[in-house]
Short mmCIF file of C-alpha atoms and ligand atoms in Angstrom, two decimals:
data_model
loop_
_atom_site.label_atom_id
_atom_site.label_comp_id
_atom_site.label_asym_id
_atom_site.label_seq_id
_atom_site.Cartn_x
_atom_site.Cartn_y
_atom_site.Cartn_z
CA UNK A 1 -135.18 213.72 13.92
CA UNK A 2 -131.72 211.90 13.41
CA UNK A 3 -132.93 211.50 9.54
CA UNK A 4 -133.79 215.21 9.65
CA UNK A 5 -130.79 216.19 10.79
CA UNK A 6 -128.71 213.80 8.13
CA UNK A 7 -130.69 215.50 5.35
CA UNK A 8 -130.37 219.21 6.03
CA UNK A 9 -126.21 218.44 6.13
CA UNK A 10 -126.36 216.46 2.94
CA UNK A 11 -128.60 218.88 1.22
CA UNK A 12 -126.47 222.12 2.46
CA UNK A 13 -123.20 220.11 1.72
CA UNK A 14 -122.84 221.14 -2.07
CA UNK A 15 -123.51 224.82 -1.13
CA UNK A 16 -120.87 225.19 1.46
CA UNK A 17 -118.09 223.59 -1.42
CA UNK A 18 -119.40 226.18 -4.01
CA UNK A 19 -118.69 228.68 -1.84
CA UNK A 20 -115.12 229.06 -1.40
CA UNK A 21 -112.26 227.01 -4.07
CA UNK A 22 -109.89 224.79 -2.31
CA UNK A 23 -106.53 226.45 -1.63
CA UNK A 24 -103.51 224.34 -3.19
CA UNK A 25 -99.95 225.50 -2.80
CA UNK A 26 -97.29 223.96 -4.97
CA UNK A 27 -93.46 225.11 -4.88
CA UNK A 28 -91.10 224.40 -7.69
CA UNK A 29 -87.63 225.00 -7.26
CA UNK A 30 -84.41 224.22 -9.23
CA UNK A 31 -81.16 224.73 -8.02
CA UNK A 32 -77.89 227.12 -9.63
CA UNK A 33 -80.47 228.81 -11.50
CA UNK A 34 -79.41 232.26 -12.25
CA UNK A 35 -82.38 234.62 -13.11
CA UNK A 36 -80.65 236.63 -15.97
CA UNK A 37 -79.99 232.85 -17.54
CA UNK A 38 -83.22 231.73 -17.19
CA UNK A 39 -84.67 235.17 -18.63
CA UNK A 40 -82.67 234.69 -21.43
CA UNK A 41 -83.13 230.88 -22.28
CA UNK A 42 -86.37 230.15 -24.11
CA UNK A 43 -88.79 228.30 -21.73
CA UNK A 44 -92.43 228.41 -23.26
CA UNK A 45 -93.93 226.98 -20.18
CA UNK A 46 -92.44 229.51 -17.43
CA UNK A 47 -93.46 231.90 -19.92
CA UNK A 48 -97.16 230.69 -19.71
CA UNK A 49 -97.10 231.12 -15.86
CA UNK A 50 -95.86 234.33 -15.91
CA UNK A 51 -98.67 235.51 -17.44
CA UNK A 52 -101.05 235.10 -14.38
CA UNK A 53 -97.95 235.98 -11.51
CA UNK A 54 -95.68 237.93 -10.12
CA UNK A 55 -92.70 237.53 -11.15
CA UNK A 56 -88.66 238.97 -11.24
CA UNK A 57 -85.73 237.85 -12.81
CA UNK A 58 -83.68 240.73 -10.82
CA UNK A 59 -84.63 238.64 -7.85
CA UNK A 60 -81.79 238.39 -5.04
CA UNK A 61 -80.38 235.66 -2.36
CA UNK A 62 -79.15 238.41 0.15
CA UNK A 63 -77.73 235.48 2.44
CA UNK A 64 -74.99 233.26 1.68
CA UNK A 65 -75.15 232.10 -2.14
CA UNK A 66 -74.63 228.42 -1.25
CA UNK A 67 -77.79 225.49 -1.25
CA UNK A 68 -78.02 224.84 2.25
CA UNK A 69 -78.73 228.21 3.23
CA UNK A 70 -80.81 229.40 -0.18
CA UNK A 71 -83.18 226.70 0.60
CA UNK A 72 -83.61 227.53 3.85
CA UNK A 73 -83.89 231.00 3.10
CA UNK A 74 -86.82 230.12 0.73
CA UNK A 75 -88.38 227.21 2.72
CA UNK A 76 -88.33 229.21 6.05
CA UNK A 77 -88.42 232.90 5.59
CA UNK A 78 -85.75 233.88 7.35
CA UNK A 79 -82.00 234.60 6.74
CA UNK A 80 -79.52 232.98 8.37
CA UNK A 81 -78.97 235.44 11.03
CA UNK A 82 -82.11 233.34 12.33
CA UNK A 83 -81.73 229.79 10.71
CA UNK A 84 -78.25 229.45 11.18
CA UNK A 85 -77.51 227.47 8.23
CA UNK A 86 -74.45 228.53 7.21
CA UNK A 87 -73.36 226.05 4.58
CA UNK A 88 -74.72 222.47 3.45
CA UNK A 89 -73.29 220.53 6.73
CA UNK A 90 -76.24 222.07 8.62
CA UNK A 91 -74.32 221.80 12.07
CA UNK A 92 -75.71 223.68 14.88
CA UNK A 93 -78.40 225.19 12.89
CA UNK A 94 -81.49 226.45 14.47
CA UNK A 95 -84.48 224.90 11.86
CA UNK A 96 -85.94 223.79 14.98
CA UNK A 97 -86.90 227.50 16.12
CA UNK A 98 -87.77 228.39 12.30
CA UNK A 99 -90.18 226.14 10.75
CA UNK A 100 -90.62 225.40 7.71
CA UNK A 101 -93.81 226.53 5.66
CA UNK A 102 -95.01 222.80 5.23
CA UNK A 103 -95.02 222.32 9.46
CA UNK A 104 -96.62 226.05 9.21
CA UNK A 105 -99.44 225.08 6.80
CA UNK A 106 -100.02 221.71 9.17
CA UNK A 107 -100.05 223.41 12.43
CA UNK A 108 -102.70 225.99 11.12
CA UNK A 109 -104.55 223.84 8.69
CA UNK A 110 -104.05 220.21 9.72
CA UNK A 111 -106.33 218.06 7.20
CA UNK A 112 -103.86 219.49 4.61
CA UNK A 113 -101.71 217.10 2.99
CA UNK A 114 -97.81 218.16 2.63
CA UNK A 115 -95.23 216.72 0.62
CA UNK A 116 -91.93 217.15 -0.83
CA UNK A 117 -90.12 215.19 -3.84
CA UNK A 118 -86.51 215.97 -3.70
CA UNK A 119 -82.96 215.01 -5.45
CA UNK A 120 -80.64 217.17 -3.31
CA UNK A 121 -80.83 214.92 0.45
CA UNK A 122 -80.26 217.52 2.93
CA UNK A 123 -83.61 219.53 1.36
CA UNK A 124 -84.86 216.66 3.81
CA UNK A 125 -83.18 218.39 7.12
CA UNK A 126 -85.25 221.66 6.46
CA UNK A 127 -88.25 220.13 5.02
CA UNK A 128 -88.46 217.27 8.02
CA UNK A 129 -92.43 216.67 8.63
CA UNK A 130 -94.14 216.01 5.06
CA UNK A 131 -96.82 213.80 4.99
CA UNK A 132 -95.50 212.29 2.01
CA UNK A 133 -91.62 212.43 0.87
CA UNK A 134 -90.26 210.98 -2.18
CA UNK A 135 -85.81 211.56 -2.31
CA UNK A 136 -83.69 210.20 -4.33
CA UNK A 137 -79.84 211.44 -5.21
CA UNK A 138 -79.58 213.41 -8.14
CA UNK A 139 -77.19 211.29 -9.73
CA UNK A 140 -78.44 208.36 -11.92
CA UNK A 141 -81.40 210.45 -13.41
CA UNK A 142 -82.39 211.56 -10.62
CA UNK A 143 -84.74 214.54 -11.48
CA UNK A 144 -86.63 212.56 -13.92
CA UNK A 145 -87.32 209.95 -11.91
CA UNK A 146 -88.97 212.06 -8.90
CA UNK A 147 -90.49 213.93 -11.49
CA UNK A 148 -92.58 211.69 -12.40
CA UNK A 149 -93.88 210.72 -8.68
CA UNK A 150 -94.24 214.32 -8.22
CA UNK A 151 -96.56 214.33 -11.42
CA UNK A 152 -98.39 211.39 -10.56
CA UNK A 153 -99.05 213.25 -7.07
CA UNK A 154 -100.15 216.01 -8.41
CA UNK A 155 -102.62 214.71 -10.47
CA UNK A 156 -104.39 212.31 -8.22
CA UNK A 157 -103.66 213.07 -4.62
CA UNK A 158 -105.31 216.04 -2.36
CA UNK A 159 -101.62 217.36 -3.17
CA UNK A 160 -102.67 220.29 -0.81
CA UNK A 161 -99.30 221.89 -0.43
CA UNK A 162 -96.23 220.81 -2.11
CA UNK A 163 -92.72 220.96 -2.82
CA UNK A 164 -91.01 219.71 -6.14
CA UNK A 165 -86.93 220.30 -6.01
CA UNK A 166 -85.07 219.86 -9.21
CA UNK A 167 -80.95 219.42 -9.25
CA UNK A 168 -79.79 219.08 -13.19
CA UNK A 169 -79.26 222.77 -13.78
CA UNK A 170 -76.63 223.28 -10.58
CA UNK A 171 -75.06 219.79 -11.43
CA UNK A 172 -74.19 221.22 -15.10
CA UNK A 173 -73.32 224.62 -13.66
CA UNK A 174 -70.53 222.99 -11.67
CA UNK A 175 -69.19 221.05 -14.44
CA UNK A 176 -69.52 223.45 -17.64
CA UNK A 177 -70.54 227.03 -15.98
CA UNK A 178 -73.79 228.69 -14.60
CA UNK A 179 -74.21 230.04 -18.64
CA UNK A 180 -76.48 230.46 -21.08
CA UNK A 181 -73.79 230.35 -23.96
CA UNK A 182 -73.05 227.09 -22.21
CA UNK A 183 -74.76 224.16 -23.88
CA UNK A 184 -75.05 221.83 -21.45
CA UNK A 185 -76.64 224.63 -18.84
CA UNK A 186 -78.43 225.53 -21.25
CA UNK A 187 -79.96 222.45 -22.10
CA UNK A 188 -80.60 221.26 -18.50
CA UNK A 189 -82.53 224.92 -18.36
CA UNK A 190 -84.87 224.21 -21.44
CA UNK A 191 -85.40 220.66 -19.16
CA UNK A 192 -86.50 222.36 -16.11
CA UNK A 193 -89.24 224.57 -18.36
CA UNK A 194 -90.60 220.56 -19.54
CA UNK A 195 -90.45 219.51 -16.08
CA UNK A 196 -92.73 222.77 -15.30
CA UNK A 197 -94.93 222.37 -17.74
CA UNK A 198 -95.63 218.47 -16.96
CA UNK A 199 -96.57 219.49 -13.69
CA UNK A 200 -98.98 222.32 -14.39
CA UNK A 201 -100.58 219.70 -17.07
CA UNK A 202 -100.71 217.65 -14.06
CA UNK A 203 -102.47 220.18 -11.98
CA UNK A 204 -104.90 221.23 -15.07
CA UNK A 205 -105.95 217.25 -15.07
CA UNK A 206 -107.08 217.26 -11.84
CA UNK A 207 -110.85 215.78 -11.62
CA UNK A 208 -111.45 218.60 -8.69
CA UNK A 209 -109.23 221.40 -10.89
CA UNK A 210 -112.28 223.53 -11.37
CA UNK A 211 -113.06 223.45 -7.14
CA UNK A 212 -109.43 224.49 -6.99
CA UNK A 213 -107.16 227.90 -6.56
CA UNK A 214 -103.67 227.33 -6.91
CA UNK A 215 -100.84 229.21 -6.11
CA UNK A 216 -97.17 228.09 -8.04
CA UNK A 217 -93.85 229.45 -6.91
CA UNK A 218 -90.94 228.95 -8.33
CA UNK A 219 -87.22 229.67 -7.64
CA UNK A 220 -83.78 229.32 -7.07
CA UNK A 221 -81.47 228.73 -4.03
CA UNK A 222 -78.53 230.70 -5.52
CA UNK A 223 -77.23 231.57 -9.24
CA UNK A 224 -73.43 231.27 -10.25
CA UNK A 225 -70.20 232.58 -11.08
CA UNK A 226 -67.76 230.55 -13.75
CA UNK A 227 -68.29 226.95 -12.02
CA UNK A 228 -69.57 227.59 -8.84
CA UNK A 229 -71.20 229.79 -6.35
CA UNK A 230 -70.45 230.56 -2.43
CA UNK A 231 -69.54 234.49 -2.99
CA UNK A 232 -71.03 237.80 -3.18
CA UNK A 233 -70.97 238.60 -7.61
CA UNK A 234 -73.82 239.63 -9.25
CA UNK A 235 -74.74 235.99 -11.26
CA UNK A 236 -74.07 234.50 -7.75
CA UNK A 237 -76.88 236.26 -6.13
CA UNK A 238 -79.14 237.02 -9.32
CA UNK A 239 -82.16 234.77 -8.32
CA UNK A 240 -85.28 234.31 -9.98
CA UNK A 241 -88.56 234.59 -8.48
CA UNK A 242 -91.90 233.81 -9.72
CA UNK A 243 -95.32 233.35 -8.16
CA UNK A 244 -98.15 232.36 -10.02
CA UNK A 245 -101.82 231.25 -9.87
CA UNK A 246 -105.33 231.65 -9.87
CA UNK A 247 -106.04 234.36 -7.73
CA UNK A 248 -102.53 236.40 -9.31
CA UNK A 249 -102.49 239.13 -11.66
CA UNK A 250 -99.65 239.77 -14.13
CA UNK A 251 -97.03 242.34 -12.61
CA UNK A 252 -93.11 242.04 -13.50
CA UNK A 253 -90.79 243.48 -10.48
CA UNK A 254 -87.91 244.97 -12.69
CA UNK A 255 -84.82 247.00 -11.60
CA UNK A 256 -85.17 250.53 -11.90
CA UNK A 257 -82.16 251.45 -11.77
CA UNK A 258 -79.41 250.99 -14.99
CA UNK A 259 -76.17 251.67 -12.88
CA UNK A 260 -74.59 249.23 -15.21
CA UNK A 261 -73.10 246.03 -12.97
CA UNK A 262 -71.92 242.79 -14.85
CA UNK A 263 -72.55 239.58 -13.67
CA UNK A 264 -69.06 238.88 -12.73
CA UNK A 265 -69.04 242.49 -10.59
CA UNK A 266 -69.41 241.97 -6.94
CA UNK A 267 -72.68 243.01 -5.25
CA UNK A 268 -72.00 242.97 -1.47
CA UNK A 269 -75.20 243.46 0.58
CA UNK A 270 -74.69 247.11 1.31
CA UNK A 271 -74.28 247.60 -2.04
CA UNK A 272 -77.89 246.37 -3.10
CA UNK A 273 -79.52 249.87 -3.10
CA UNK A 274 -76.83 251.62 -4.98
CA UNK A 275 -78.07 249.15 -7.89
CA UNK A 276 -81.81 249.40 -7.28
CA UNK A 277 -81.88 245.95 -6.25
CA UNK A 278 -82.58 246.96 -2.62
CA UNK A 279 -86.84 246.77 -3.65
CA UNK A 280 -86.27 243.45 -5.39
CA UNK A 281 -87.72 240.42 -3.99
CA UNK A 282 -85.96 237.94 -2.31
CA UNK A 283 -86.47 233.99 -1.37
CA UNK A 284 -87.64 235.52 2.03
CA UNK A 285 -90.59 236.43 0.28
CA UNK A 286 -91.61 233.12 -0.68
CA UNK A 287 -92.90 231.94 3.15
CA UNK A 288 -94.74 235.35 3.78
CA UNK A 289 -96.52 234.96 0.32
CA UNK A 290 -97.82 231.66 0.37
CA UNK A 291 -99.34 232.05 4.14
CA UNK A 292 -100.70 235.11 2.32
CA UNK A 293 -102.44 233.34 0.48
CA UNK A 294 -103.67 231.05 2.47
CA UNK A 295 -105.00 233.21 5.15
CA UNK A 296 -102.57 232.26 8.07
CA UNK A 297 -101.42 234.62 10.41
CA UNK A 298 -97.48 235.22 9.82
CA UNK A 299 -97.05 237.45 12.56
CA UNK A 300 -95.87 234.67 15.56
CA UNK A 301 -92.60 233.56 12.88
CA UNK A 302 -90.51 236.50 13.15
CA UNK A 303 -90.25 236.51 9.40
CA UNK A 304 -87.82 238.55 7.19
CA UNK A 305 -89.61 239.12 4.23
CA UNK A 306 -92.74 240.13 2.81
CA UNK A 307 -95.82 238.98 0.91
CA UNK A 308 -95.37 239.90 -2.62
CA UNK A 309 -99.51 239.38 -3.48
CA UNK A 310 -100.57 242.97 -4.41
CA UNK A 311 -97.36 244.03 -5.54
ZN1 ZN B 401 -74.25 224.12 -6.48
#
């Protein structure tokens, strides 16, 4: 009877796999990276994504325009009228009441495997139960060298859901301007689009790739004004926002409106609509989406945005 039993489960086994593709989630985020800028820079492989996602490079941070908060904006799904991080000290902040979507994904799904490869330390504070975690400072080559853990990752581990941070772009922001006319921004820009494309060639070498449905997001924490960022301008809060995948078809989010507003104009919240960026998406969209897509119920997180699948 036991050899009965062991038979019926092997032979079924096969059937039940074919029925339904494994759910992957990967996040890919690079920081200072204004959405105008990165419209405007040639990057073949962001390009390729974007065919297959929703996407907007008239995407907004409509929190405070500095890291600590952007990222938690993005990694939690609220503001920080709920997270409480309110600059990149992270004192008295209230992660522990706002989750991040890794510890979300876990608690719901708990054979998936998390992880996050980061350059920027504090990403560590909001991102603080991975399975696997790979940080190292962004000085010293940083990027490239967790790059190329977060490849290897990719392309051999269950790599279930997963976060890959990237600092170069804000590092040259700060030192030569948040630009594309700037060479070195520029430059770093072009980088990130390599670093993107190693990664989906990582994912595409997967053994299991054709058992697989994966969802790619990719965005910003905050974009920038001259050499830096904090305030309420246009290139400060002109995000980018792009989600991509299997189950995605192609739809741009685009202003509407052609108020004219330069990058250097400031764009304080209640100001949004009057520049039709009030129905843009925002890095509060991110969480909602990506429990979208994975079937988990969002409604017990109190979140602030909205999934952007079907948009
Ligand atoms: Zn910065």
């Amino acid at each position: 009877m036991r050899i009965f039993l062991a038979l019926v489960v092997l032979l079924s086994t096969p059937y039940l796999v074919l029925a339904q593709n494994a759910k992957k989630v990967l996040f890919i985020g690079s920081d200072g990276t204004t959405g105008s800028e990165l419209r405007d820079i040639p990057t073949p492989n962001i390009d390729l994504l974007t065919e297959d996602a929703i996407y907007s490079y008239d995407a907004i941070n409509n929190g405070i325009t500095i890291s600590g908060p952007g990222w938690s904006n993005l990694f939690t799904g609220v503001l920080d009228k709920k997270h409480k991080v309110v600059g990149n000290s992270f004192e008295k902040n209230n992660l522990a009441n706002h989750p991040d979507f890794l510890q979300i994904i876990k608690k719901h799904i708990p054979h998936y495997e998390t992880a996050a490869f980061y350059t920027w330390l504090p990403i560590g504070i909001i991102l603080n139960e991975t399975d696997t975690r790979v940080a190292r400072r962004y000085a010293h080559g940083g990027d490239a060298f967790v790059h190329q853990i977060a490849q290897d990752y990719l392309r051999n581990e269950p790599a279930d859901a997963t976060v890959v941070y990237y600092g170069d772009v804000d590092i040259a922001g700060h030192n030569f301007g948040f630009y594309k006319e700037v060479p070195e921004y520029y430059r770093e820009v072009v980088q990130f689009d390599r670093y993107v494309g190693d990664l989906v060639d990582a994912i595409n070498a997967r053994p299991t790739r054709s058992k697989e449905d994966w969802l790619i997001v990719l965005s910003t924490d905050h974009g920038g004004h001259k050499t830096g960022h904090g305030g309420e301008t246009l290139g400060e809060r002109n995000i980018f926002l792009i989600v991509a995948g299997d189950p995605v078809r192609h739809s741009e989010l685009r202003r509407t409106n052609h108020r004219k507003l330069k990058m250097d104009d400031q764009l304080p919240l209640k100001r949004l609509k009057r520049y039709g960026f009030d129905t843009m998406p925002t890095q509060v969209d991110v969480v909602p989406t990506i429990l979208d897509f994975l079937e988990i119920p969002a409604d017990s997180y109190d979140l602030d945005g909205a999934s952007l699948l079907g948009r």
